[in-house]
Short mmCIF file of C-alpha atoms in Angstrom, two decimals:
data_model
loop_
_atom_site.label_atom_id
_atom_site.label_comp_id
_atom_site.label_asym_id
_atom_site.label_seq_id
_atom_site.Cartn_x
_atom_site.Cartn_y
_atom_site.Cartn_z
CA MET A 269 241.40 85.39 93.56
CA VAL A 270 239.20 87.69 91.43
CA LEU A 271 237.30 84.72 90.00
CA THR A 272 236.80 83.37 93.51
CA LEU A 273 235.40 86.73 94.63
CA PHE A 274 232.97 86.72 91.70
CA GLN A 275 232.01 83.14 92.57
CA PHE A 276 231.30 84.18 96.16
CA ILE A 277 229.28 87.27 95.18
CA GLY A 278 227.45 85.38 92.43
CA GLY A 279 226.54 82.55 94.79
CA LEU A 280 225.29 85.02 97.40
CA CYS A 281 223.22 86.87 94.78
CA LEU A 282 221.82 83.55 93.57
CA PHE A 283 220.87 82.68 97.14
CA ILE A 284 219.08 86.03 97.69
CA TYR A 285 217.36 85.83 94.30
CA GLY A 286 216.23 82.28 95.07
CA MET A 287 214.73 83.44 98.36
CA GLN A 288 212.87 86.28 96.65
CA MET A 289 211.63 83.98 93.90
CA MET A 290 210.44 81.37 96.38
CA SER A 291 208.72 83.99 98.55
CA ASP A 292 207.05 85.70 95.56
CA GLY A 293 205.97 82.36 94.13
CA LEU A 294 204.44 81.18 97.40
CA ARG A 295 202.62 84.48 97.90
CA ALA A 296 201.24 84.41 94.36
CA ALA A 297 200.23 80.75 94.70
CA ALA A 298 198.49 81.50 97.99
CA GLY A 299 196.64 84.42 96.37
CA SER A 300 193.76 85.80 98.42
CA ALA A 301 194.57 83.35 101.22
CA LEU A 302 197.10 85.89 102.52
CA ARG A 303 194.35 88.44 103.06
CA THR A 304 192.36 85.77 104.90
CA ILE A 305 195.37 85.08 107.10
CA LEU A 306 195.71 88.75 107.96
CA SER A 307 191.99 89.18 108.63
CA ARG A 308 191.93 86.19 111.02
CA ALA A 309 194.64 87.79 113.12
CA THR A 310 191.97 89.93 114.81
CA ALA A 311 190.38 86.83 116.37
CA GLY A 312 192.87 86.82 119.28
CA PRO A 313 196.57 86.79 120.19
CA VAL A 314 196.98 83.00 119.94
CA ARG A 315 195.27 82.82 116.55
CA GLY A 316 197.27 85.84 115.43
CA LEU A 317 200.49 84.06 116.40
CA PHE A 318 199.39 80.92 114.54
CA TRP A 319 198.40 82.72 111.34
CA GLY A 320 201.45 84.93 111.56
CA THR A 321 203.58 81.77 111.63
CA ILE A 322 201.84 80.57 108.46
CA LEU A 323 202.47 83.99 106.90
CA GLY A 324 206.15 83.78 107.87
CA LEU A 325 206.41 80.38 106.18
CA LEU A 326 204.95 81.79 102.96
CA ALA A 327 206.79 85.12 103.00
CA HIS A 328 209.87 85.65 105.16
CA SER A 329 209.73 88.03 108.11
CA GLY A 330 210.85 91.14 106.21
CA ALA A 331 208.15 90.80 103.52
CA ALA A 332 205.54 89.47 105.97
CA THR A 333 206.10 92.35 108.38
CA THR A 334 205.95 94.91 105.57
CA MET A 335 202.62 93.42 104.43
CA THR A 336 201.31 93.59 108.00
CA VAL A 337 202.45 97.21 108.40
CA SER A 338 200.71 98.17 105.13
CA PHE A 339 197.47 96.57 106.38
CA VAL A 340 197.77 98.55 109.62
CA ASN A 341 198.29 101.69 107.51
CA ALA A 342 195.09 100.92 105.58
CA GLY A 343 193.17 100.36 108.82
CA LEU A 344 192.41 96.70 108.03
CA VAL A 345 194.43 95.39 110.99
CA SER A 346 194.76 97.13 114.36
CA LEU A 347 198.11 97.82 115.98
CA GLY A 348 197.37 95.34 118.79
CA ALA A 349 196.42 92.58 116.35
CA SER A 350 199.53 93.23 114.25
CA LEU A 351 201.81 92.39 117.21
CA SER A 352 200.79 88.73 117.25
CA LEU A 353 201.16 88.57 113.47
CA ILE A 354 204.67 90.00 113.64
CA TYR A 355 205.72 87.62 116.41
CA GLY A 356 204.33 84.72 114.39
CA ALA A 357 206.03 85.89 111.17
CA ASN A 358 209.38 85.71 112.93
CA VAL A 359 208.63 82.21 114.25
CA GLY A 360 207.50 81.09 110.78
CA THR A 361 210.67 82.42 109.18
CA ALA A 362 212.79 80.53 111.72
CA VAL A 363 210.88 77.32 110.97
CA ALA A 364 211.33 77.88 107.22
CA MET A 365 215.08 78.33 107.71
CA GLN A 366 215.17 74.80 109.12
CA LEU A 367 214.75 73.58 105.54
CA PHE A 368 217.82 75.53 104.44
CA SER A 369 219.91 73.80 107.09
CA LEU A 370 219.29 70.43 105.47
CA ASN A 371 222.07 69.10 103.25
CA LEU A 372 220.11 69.19 99.98
CA GLY A 373 222.94 70.40 97.75
CA LEU A 374 223.11 67.07 95.91
CA ILE A 375 219.49 67.29 94.76
CA ALA A 376 219.35 71.09 94.28
CA TRP A 377 219.70 70.92 90.49
CA GLY A 378 216.93 68.32 90.36
CA VAL A 379 214.66 70.67 92.33
CA VAL A 380 215.53 73.50 89.93
CA ALA A 381 214.69 71.29 86.93
CA ILE A 382 211.37 70.13 88.37
CA GLY A 383 210.39 73.67 89.36
CA TYR A 384 211.16 75.03 85.91
CA LEU A 385 209.30 72.19 84.14
CA ILE A 386 206.20 72.84 86.26
CA TYR A 387 206.42 76.54 85.43
CA ALA A 388 207.02 75.95 81.70
CA ILE A 389 204.47 73.19 81.09
CA SER A 390 201.56 74.06 83.38
CA ARG A 391 198.80 76.42 82.26
CA ASN A 392 197.33 76.77 85.74
CA PRO A 393 198.49 80.15 87.17
CA ARG A 394 198.74 78.90 90.74
CA LEU A 395 200.63 75.80 89.68
CA ARG A 396 203.02 77.96 87.65
CA HIS A 397 203.68 80.14 90.70
CA ALA A 398 204.23 77.00 92.78
CA GLY A 399 206.78 75.90 90.16
CA LEU A 400 208.54 79.26 90.50
CA ALA A 401 208.60 78.80 94.28
CA LEU A 402 210.17 75.36 93.84
CA LEU A 403 212.67 76.78 91.35
CA GLY A 404 213.63 79.47 93.87
CA PHE A 405 213.96 76.85 96.59
CA GLY A 406 216.45 74.93 94.44
CA LEU A 407 218.40 78.09 93.58
CA ILE A 408 218.85 78.79 97.30
CA PHE A 409 220.83 75.56 97.70
CA VAL A 410 222.71 76.09 94.45
CA GLY A 411 223.75 79.52 95.75
CA MET A 412 224.79 78.08 99.12
CA GLU A 413 226.87 75.38 97.43
CA THR A 414 228.52 78.00 95.17
CA VAL A 415 229.45 80.22 98.13
CA SER A 416 230.72 77.22 100.09
CA ALA A 417 232.90 76.10 97.16
CA ALA A 418 234.34 79.61 96.87
CA ILE A 419 235.34 80.06 100.51
CA THR A 420 236.41 76.51 101.45
CA PRO A 421 239.93 76.81 99.92
CA TYR A 422 240.46 80.02 101.93
CA ARG A 423 239.38 78.67 105.33
CA ASP A 424 242.79 79.22 106.91
CA THR A 425 242.94 82.80 105.60
CA MET A 426 239.44 83.73 106.81
CA ALA A 427 239.61 81.95 110.16
CA PRO A 428 241.62 84.69 111.98
CA TRP A 429 239.14 87.37 110.86
CA LEU A 430 236.13 85.37 111.99
CA ALA A 431 237.92 84.68 115.27
CA LEU A 432 237.61 88.39 116.08
CA ILE A 433 233.88 87.81 116.52
CA ARG A 434 234.14 85.70 119.66
CA GLY A 435 230.90 84.58 121.20
CA ASP A 436 232.68 83.31 124.31
CA THR A 437 233.08 86.90 125.54
CA PHE A 438 230.30 89.44 126.08
CA GLY A 439 232.15 92.11 124.09
CA GLY A 440 232.71 89.67 121.24
CA ARG A 441 229.01 88.82 121.17
CA LEU A 442 228.02 92.49 120.97
CA LEU A 443 230.58 93.14 118.20
CA GLY A 444 229.37 90.15 116.21
CA ILE A 445 225.71 91.11 116.65
CA GLY A 446 226.45 94.66 115.48
CA VAL A 447 228.37 93.55 112.39
CA ALA A 448 225.74 90.95 111.45
CA ALA A 449 222.93 93.49 111.96
CA ILE A 450 224.60 96.02 109.63
CA ILE A 451 225.23 93.41 106.91
CA SER A 452 221.64 92.07 107.21
CA ALA A 453 220.26 95.61 106.90
CA ILE A 454 222.36 96.15 103.75
CA LEU A 455 221.19 92.82 102.30
CA THR A 456 217.61 93.65 103.49
CA SER A 457 217.23 90.01 104.49
CA SER A 458 217.91 88.06 107.66
CA GLY A 459 217.52 84.90 105.60
CA ALA A 460 220.49 85.85 103.43
CA MET A 461 222.66 86.49 106.49
CA ILE A 462 221.61 83.29 108.24
CA GLY A 463 222.06 81.36 104.98
CA LEU A 464 225.59 82.77 104.77
CA CYS A 465 226.10 81.62 108.37
CA PHE A 466 224.97 78.11 107.37
CA THR A 467 227.45 78.22 104.47
CA LEU A 468 230.30 79.23 106.80
CA ILE A 469 229.39 76.29 109.03
CA ASN A 470 229.40 73.93 106.05
CA ALA A 471 232.82 75.24 105.03
CA GLY A 472 234.19 74.51 108.51
CA LEU A 473 234.76 78.17 109.46
CA LEU A 474 232.16 78.19 112.23
CA THR A 475 232.23 75.09 114.36
CA SER A 476 230.70 76.06 117.71
CA PHE A 477 227.71 77.76 119.32
CA ASP A 478 229.91 80.72 120.30
CA GLY A 479 230.78 81.26 116.63
CA PHE A 480 227.33 81.30 115.05
CA PHE A 481 225.25 82.85 117.87
CA PRO A 482 226.27 86.51 117.18
CA ILE A 483 225.53 86.15 113.46
CA ILE A 484 222.02 84.75 113.93
CA ALA A 485 221.20 87.25 116.70
CA GLY A 486 222.46 90.20 114.62
CA ALA A 487 220.58 89.03 111.52
CA ARG A 488 217.32 89.23 113.46
CA ILE A 489 217.92 92.90 114.32
CA GLY A 490 219.16 93.85 110.84
CA THR A 491 216.05 92.55 109.08
CA CYS A 492 213.90 95.14 110.92
CA ALA A 493 215.25 97.82 108.55
CA VAL A 494 212.93 96.56 105.77
CA ALA A 495 209.67 97.37 107.57
CA LEU A 496 211.05 100.53 109.20
CA ILE A 497 212.02 102.01 105.83
CA ALA A 498 208.70 100.97 104.29
CA SER A 499 206.76 102.70 107.10
CA ILE A 500 208.46 106.11 106.78
CA SER A 501 205.61 107.67 104.77
CA MET A 502 202.79 105.73 106.48
CA ASN A 503 200.57 106.80 109.34
CA CYS A 504 201.56 106.72 113.03
CA GLU A 505 200.00 103.32 113.75
CA ALA A 506 201.88 101.74 110.84
CA ARG A 507 205.15 103.21 112.09
CA ARG A 508 204.45 101.81 115.55
CA SER A 509 203.73 98.40 114.02
CA ALA A 510 207.07 98.50 112.19
CA ALA A 511 208.79 99.54 115.42
CA SER A 512 207.21 96.58 117.21
CA HIS A 513 209.20 94.31 114.87
CA LEU A 514 212.40 95.97 116.07
CA PHE A 515 211.22 95.80 119.69
CA PHE A 516 210.48 92.07 119.39
CA ASN A 517 213.87 91.24 117.91
CA ILE A 518 215.78 93.40 120.39
CA PHE A 519 213.82 91.63 123.14
CA ASN A 520 214.64 88.12 121.88
CA VAL A 521 218.34 88.98 121.40
CA ALA A 522 218.54 90.58 124.87
CA LEU A 523 216.82 87.55 126.38
CA ALA A 524 219.26 85.20 124.65
CA LEU A 525 222.21 87.28 125.88
CA LEU A 526 220.84 87.28 129.42
CA LEU A 527 220.29 83.51 129.37
CA TYR A 528 223.32 82.76 127.22
CA PRO A 529 224.61 79.77 129.25
CA LEU A 530 221.14 78.16 129.25
CA PHE A 531 220.73 78.74 125.51
CA ARG A 532 224.16 77.24 124.80
CA TYR A 533 223.48 74.19 126.97
CA GLY A 534 220.00 73.64 125.53
CA ILE A 535 220.96 74.08 121.88
CA THR A 536 224.11 71.92 122.03
CA ALA A 537 221.97 69.17 123.58
CA THR A 538 219.52 69.19 120.63
CA ALA A 539 222.05 68.06 118.00
CA ALA A 540 225.71 67.27 117.49
CA ASP A 541 225.90 68.94 114.07
CA PRO A 542 226.66 72.71 114.33
CA LEU A 543 224.41 73.35 111.32
CA ARG A 544 221.42 71.78 113.05
CA GLN A 545 222.31 73.65 116.24
CA ALA A 546 222.29 76.98 114.38
CA ALA A 547 218.87 76.28 112.87
CA ASN A 548 217.50 75.17 116.25
CA LEU A 549 218.88 78.30 117.92
CA HIS A 550 216.99 80.48 115.44
CA VAL A 551 213.70 78.73 116.23
CA MET A 552 214.30 78.68 119.98
CA MET A 553 215.07 82.42 120.13
CA MET A 554 211.81 83.28 118.37
CA ILE A 555 209.57 80.95 120.38
CA VAL A 556 211.10 81.79 123.78
CA ALA A 557 210.52 85.51 123.08
CA ALA A 558 207.05 85.26 121.50
CA ILE A 559 205.33 83.19 124.19
CA PRO A 560 206.00 85.48 127.19
CA LEU A 561 205.19 88.63 125.19
CA LEU A 562 201.86 87.38 123.85
CA PRO A 563 199.76 88.02 127.01
CA PHE A 564 201.08 91.59 127.19
CA ASN A 565 199.91 92.82 123.78
CA LYS A 566 197.82 95.60 125.33
CA TRP A 567 200.77 96.80 127.41
CA VAL A 568 203.14 96.70 124.40
CA THR A 569 200.55 98.59 122.31
CA ALA A 570 200.28 101.30 124.96
CA MET A 571 204.08 101.52 125.25
CA LEU A 572 204.46 101.93 121.48
CA ARG A 573 201.84 104.68 121.38
CA LYS A 574 203.50 106.56 124.23
CA SER A 575 207.03 106.27 122.86
CA ILE A 576 206.47 106.75 119.10
CA MET A 577 204.68 109.89 117.89
CA PRO A 578 202.70 110.20 121.18
CA LYS A 579 200.87 113.37 120.10
CA ALA A 580 199.77 112.01 116.71
CA LEU A 581 196.04 111.45 116.18
CA LEU A 582 195.03 107.83 115.68
CA PRO A 583 193.92 107.07 112.10
CA GLU A 584 190.34 106.00 111.50
CA PRO A 585 190.14 102.21 111.97
CA SER A 586 188.14 99.77 109.88
CA HIS A 587 184.44 99.70 110.76
CA LEU A 588 183.92 96.07 109.72
CA SER A 589 183.81 93.16 112.16
CA PRO A 590 182.51 89.56 111.88
CA ASP A 591 180.50 90.16 115.07
CA LEU A 592 178.26 92.57 113.16
CA LEU A 593 176.90 89.82 110.88
CA ILE A 594 174.34 88.76 113.48
CA ARG A 595 172.83 92.27 113.33
CA PRO A 596 172.09 93.09 109.65
CA GLU A 597 171.16 96.73 110.38
CA ARG A 598 174.47 97.33 112.19
CA ALA A 599 176.38 95.51 109.45
CA ILE A 600 174.83 97.77 106.78
CA TYR A 601 175.59 100.88 108.88
CA ALA A 602 179.24 99.75 109.35
CA THR A 603 179.55 98.98 105.63
CA ILE A 604 178.44 102.51 104.71
CA HIS A 605 181.05 104.01 107.04
CA GLU A 606 183.71 101.64 105.72
CA ILE A 607 182.92 102.66 102.13
CA ARG A 608 183.36 106.30 103.15
CA ARG A 609 186.68 105.51 104.84
CA MET A 610 187.96 103.59 101.82
CA ALA A 611 186.80 106.41 99.52
CA LYS A 612 189.00 108.81 101.52
CA LEU A 613 191.97 106.44 101.16
CA CYS A 614 191.36 106.11 97.41
CA SER A 615 191.07 109.88 97.06
CA ARG A 616 194.36 110.36 98.93
CA ASN A 617 196.10 107.77 96.76
CA MET A 618 194.75 109.34 93.57
CA ILE A 619 196.23 112.68 94.65
CA ILE A 620 199.59 111.01 95.34
CA ASN A 621 199.46 109.28 91.93
CA GLY A 622 198.83 112.64 90.29
CA GLU A 623 201.82 114.15 92.08
CA LEU A 624 203.96 111.15 91.09
CA MET A 625 203.21 111.84 87.42
CA LEU A 626 204.81 115.26 87.89
CA HIS A 627 207.52 114.40 90.43
CA ASN A 628 208.53 110.73 90.67
CA ARG A 629 209.99 110.73 94.19
CA LYS A 630 210.70 107.58 96.22
CA GLU A 631 209.13 108.87 99.45
CA MET A 632 205.88 109.58 97.59
CA ARG A 633 205.79 106.07 96.12
CA ARG A 634 206.16 104.64 99.63
CA ALA A 635 203.18 106.71 100.79
CA LEU A 636 200.80 104.67 98.61
CA ASP A 637 198.77 102.16 100.60
#
């Protein structure tokens, strides 16, 4: 029993580590392209949603949202523009999780071997990071297979406990969502929770829509803790941006609860395999919530400013805009003001670094841009 517990924990840790490695590798391989993605978000809500989806594919929603919040804190992305990015990051994460629902356990070790060989042999930095991303991708499936092998012999023992989370009753759904949200917040990853859900489905412990719906819905709320914690020492607009992630996920979960019979009918019609149904549910929840919210970005922005730190002064925004390029004199004027603004940020960060040398406190480290 003890060895089985270690196998379960080790497999789960391997899964989380694989996700982090894949996300870090993709971000490093993309390099400055991530900054380009974030800068293009200001072009409009639809483009912001599109580029946010790309960002979510490269770095899962927790990391992608934290990056977006830090850019809002630095004044490089406005609060309104960050909303589309955050919606898109959630959609991109759901699309990425489709890959994890594929039965690739048989080739996982081959993917690990290829990823490591690329990393070990290549001298190109971006190719090496791509190899690390591929290695992490393989480790995700190795971890899932390890967890599945650990819990499969104990299906009959675990089944009564999982039966307490009953999606066929409203109270059971709320209980399951709450439990999944807490576990996801502890793991700081919705991907880890949803991956564990996929593993439970593979092991035969979750066999219906009612069983996996509360876990996926709760995982979406729990992942918001990452950006909320990161924004504690940031400015008011960054905190509002982090709160918009929570607002979006509460909205999509509430919408799914309200339209539960329609969601169940639609998802069960997309595939016969519960694993495919779970992955499709994740995507459907994100898209169905993002599309109706997109036209109301201005309203959501106003609501966030009224409800979160309403008396706080707005931080100085970035003075740069692509529209200024057609007027060289205005572009030069805006550049001067932007240099002054960035000099203030650098001065503030230098002061914080000096204080960190004397008192290394976590809240001060988070305050760095």
